[in-house]
Amino acid sequence: MQLCLGTVGRWSQWLAVAALTLMLDALGRSAEADTSISVFGGLLTDNPWEEVVLLPWKIDLQRPGLVGIAAAYPLGAPIQLRHGTLDFAVEGQVVRHFGLQRHWEFNLPLSVGLTPRRRILSAIDRVAFGMGLSYATYEPALEMQRGRGRVEQTLIYWNAEVERHLDSRPGDSIFFRLHHRSDGFGLIGDGGSSNGLVFGLRRRF
């Protein structure tokens, strides 16, 4: 069942306002524990996310690129598990696209992260998954191509991430993220999707 696009359209403009508010408030409260600021950049691909994850040798990088900044707030106290720590957060993102498409993108996902007691493969300190909504200020050109002319400005957003803490710089980390926009199998509209391969730097305060 599709969501009413009129209803989505009426409040999707507030997504940009909410993301910007998170950015400004985080900068003003930088001394508060567990708040984080991230900067990132990457390239989009012409692959469905399944190929990006399962068949990385088939990744077809495209000309459109993106850069962004994100602020994340913890939601409640972390949960201690037998094999690690589970944390929850809300993240506001402001993203700028360049190359084939030139628009701003605003994302507001809720995320869950797991920090295992021991590094995964001696390299990964944390894994995370986030999902929410995404709003593009213009119809994204690559998504229009992939959707055969069908495109939506408001779509579902999710990301999957691995993170490595920098031992020499406490509080800082690097991360790799799959940055995904889609209609959620027709849940919101009927447009094309996009996937980005993103690298970033994060600082926790």
Coordinates of C-alpha atoms in Angstrom, one line a residue:
M1 CA 0.0 0.0 0.0
Q2 CA 1.4 3.4 -1.0
L3 CA 1.6 6.2 1.5
C4 CA -0.5 9.3 0.5
L5 CA 2.0 11.4 -1.4
G6 CA 0.1 14.6 -0.6
T7 CA 0.5 13.9 3.1
V8 CA 4.2 13.1 2.7
G9 CA 4.7 16.2 0.6
R10 CA 3.2 18.5 3.3
W11 CA 5.7 17.5 5.9
S12 CA 8.7 16.5 3.9
Q13 CA 9.8 20.1 3.8
W14 CA 10.2 20.0 7.6
L15 CA 12.8 17.2 7.2
A16 CA 15.3 19.8 6.0
V17 CA 14.5 22.1 8.9
A18 CA 14.9 19.3 11.4
A19 CA 18.3 18.2 10.0
L20 CA 19.6 21.7 10.0
T21 CA 18.4 22.2 13.6
L22 CA 20.3 19.1 14.7
M23 CA 23.5 20.4 13.1
L24 CA 23.3 23.8 14.8
D25 CA 22.2 22.5 18.2
A26 CA 25.0 19.9 18.1
L27 CA 27.6 22.5 17.4
G28 CA 26.3 24.5 20.3
R29 CA 26.3 21.5 22.7
S30 CA 29.7 20.0 21.7
A31 CA 30.7 19.3 25.3
E32 CA 27.8 16.9 25.8
A33 CA 28.8 13.3 26.0
D34 CA 28.0 10.9 23.1
T35 CA 27.0 13.6 20.6
S36 CA 28.9 13.2 17.4
I37 CA 29.7 15.2 14.3
S38 CA 30.7 13.5 11.0
V39 CA 31.9 14.6 7.7
F40 CA 31.8 12.3 4.7
G41 CA 32.1 12.0 0.9
G42 CA 31.7 9.4 -1.8
L43 CA 30.4 8.3 -5.2
L44 CA 27.1 6.9 -6.4
T45 CA 26.8 3.6 -8.2
D46 CA 24.5 2.2 -10.9
N47 CA 24.0 -1.0 -8.9
P48 CA 21.1 -2.2 -6.7
W49 CA 22.2 -2.4 -3.1
E50 CA 22.2 -6.2 -3.3
E51 CA 25.0 -6.2 -5.8
V52 CA 27.0 -3.6 -3.8
V53 CA 26.9 -5.9 -0.8
L54 CA 27.1 -9.3 -2.4
L55 CA 28.9 -8.7 -5.7
P56 CA 31.3 -5.8 -5.0
W57 CA 33.5 -6.7 -8.0
K58 CA 30.5 -5.6 -10.2
I59 CA 30.2 -2.1 -8.7
D60 CA 29.8 0.5 -11.4
L61 CA 30.8 3.8 -10.0
Q62 CA 29.1 6.8 -11.6
R63 CA 30.0 10.5 -12.1
P64 CA 27.7 11.9 -9.4
G65 CA 29.4 12.4 -6.1
L66 CA 28.3 13.6 -2.7
V67 CA 29.7 15.3 0.4
G68 CA 27.9 15.8 3.7
I69 CA 27.9 16.6 7.4
A70 CA 25.9 14.8 10.0
A71 CA 25.1 15.3 13.7
A72 CA 23.9 12.4 15.9
Y73 CA 22.3 12.3 19.3
P74 CA 22.0 9.3 21.6
L75 CA 18.5 8.0 22.4
G76 CA 18.6 6.6 25.9
A77 CA 21.4 4.8 27.6
P78 CA 23.4 2.1 25.8
I79 CA 22.3 -1.5 26.5
Q80 CA 25.0 -3.8 27.7
L81 CA 24.8 -7.2 26.1
R82 CA 26.9 -10.4 26.6
H83 CA 29.0 -9.8 23.4
G84 CA 29.0 -6.0 23.3
T85 CA 27.1 -2.7 23.7
L86 CA 23.9 -1.7 21.8
D87 CA 23.2 2.0 21.2
F88 CA 20.5 4.0 19.6
A89 CA 20.6 7.5 18.0
V90 CA 18.9 10.0 15.8
E91 CA 21.0 11.5 13.0
G92 CA 20.5 14.6 10.9
Q93 CA 22.3 14.9 7.6
V94 CA 22.9 17.7 5.1
V95 CA 24.3 16.3 1.8
R96 CA 25.4 18.2 -1.3
H97 CA 25.5 16.3 -4.7
F98 CA 27.7 17.3 -7.6
G99 CA 28.6 16.1 -11.1
L100 CA 25.6 14.7 -13.0
Q101 CA 23.2 15.9 -10.4
R102 CA 23.4 19.1 -8.4
H103 CA 21.0 19.2 -5.5
W104 CA 20.8 19.2 -1.7
E105 CA 19.6 16.1 0.2
F106 CA 18.4 16.1 3.8
N107 CA 18.1 12.8 5.7
L108 CA 16.8 12.0 9.2
P109 CA 17.4 8.4 10.1
L110 CA 17.1 6.5 13.4
S111 CA 20.0 4.2 13.9
V112 CA 21.1 1.2 16.0
G113 CA 24.8 0.4 16.6
L114 CA 26.6 -2.5 18.1
T115 CA 30.1 -2.2 19.6
P116 CA 31.4 -5.7 20.2
R117 CA 33.8 -6.5 23.0
R118 CA 36.4 -7.5 20.5
R119 CA 37.2 -6.0 17.1
I120 CA 35.6 -7.8 14.2
L121 CA 38.3 -9.2 11.8
S122 CA 40.8 -7.1 13.9
A123 CA 39.6 -4.0 12.1
I124 CA 36.0 -3.1 12.9
D125 CA 35.0 -1.5 16.2
R126 CA 31.3 -0.9 15.5
V127 CA 28.6 -1.8 13.1
A128 CA 25.4 0.2 12.6
F129 CA 22.2 0.4 10.6
G130 CA 20.0 3.5 10.2
M131 CA 16.6 4.1 8.5
G132 CA 14.4 7.2 8.1
L133 CA 13.3 9.6 5.4
S134 CA 15.2 11.5 2.7
Y135 CA 14.3 14.7 0.9
A136 CA 16.0 16.0 -2.3
T137 CA 15.6 19.6 -3.2
Y138 CA 15.4 18.7 -7.0
E139 CA 14.6 15.5 -8.8
P140 CA 17.9 13.5 -8.8
A141 CA 19.1 12.9 -12.3
L142 CA 20.7 9.5 -11.7
E143 CA 17.6 8.3 -9.9
M144 CA 15.5 9.4 -12.9
Q145 CA 17.7 7.4 -15.2
R146 CA 17.6 4.3 -13.0
G147 CA 13.8 4.7 -12.6
R148 CA 13.3 5.1 -16.4
G149 CA 11.9 8.6 -16.0
R150 CA 10.1 8.0 -12.7
V151 CA 11.5 9.9 -9.7
E152 CA 10.5 11.0 -6.3
Q153 CA 12.0 13.8 -4.2
T154 CA 10.9 12.2 -0.9
L155 CA 12.1 8.6 -0.4
I156 CA 13.0 6.1 2.3
Y157 CA 16.7 6.4 3.4
W158 CA 18.8 3.7 5.0
N159 CA 22.5 3.2 5.6
A160 CA 24.7 0.3 6.7
E161 CA 28.0 1.2 8.3
V162 CA 31.3 -0.2 9.7
E163 CA 33.5 2.0 11.9
R164 CA 37.1 1.9 13.1
H165 CA 38.2 3.9 16.2
L166 CA 41.5 5.8 15.8
D167 CA 43.7 4.6 18.6
S168 CA 46.0 7.6 18.3
R169 CA 43.1 10.1 18.5
P170 CA 40.6 9.2 21.3
G171 CA 37.0 10.2 20.3
D172 CA 37.8 10.1 16.6
S173 CA 37.0 7.3 14.1
I174 CA 36.7 6.6 10.4
F175 CA 33.7 4.8 8.8
F176 CA 32.6 3.3 5.6
R177 CA 28.8 3.5 4.8
L178 CA 26.4 2.4 2.1
H179 CA 24.1 5.4 1.6
H180 CA 20.8 4.3 0.1
R181 CA 17.6 6.1 -1.2
S182 CA 14.6 4.2 -2.5
D183 CA 10.8 3.9 -2.6
G184 CA 10.8 0.9 -0.3
F185 CA 9.4 -1.5 -2.9
G186 CA 6.7 1.0 -3.8
L187 CA 5.9 2.1 -0.2
I188 CA 6.6 5.7 -1.1
G189 CA 5.9 6.6 -4.8
D190 CA 7.3 4.9 -7.8
G191 CA 10.8 6.3 -8.5
G192 CA 14.3 5.1 -9.1
S193 CA 16.8 4.4 -6.3
S194 CA 20.4 5.3 -5.6
N195 CA 23.3 3.9 -3.7
G196 CA 26.4 5.7 -2.6
L197 CA 29.7 4.3 -1.3
V198 CA 30.8 6.8 1.4
F199 CA 33.9 7.3 3.6
G200 CA 33.8 9.6 6.6
L201 CA 35.5 11.0 9.7
R202 CA 33.5 11.1 13.0
R203 CA 34.3 12.9 16.3
R204 CA 32.5 12.2 19.5
F205 CA 32.2 14.8 22.3

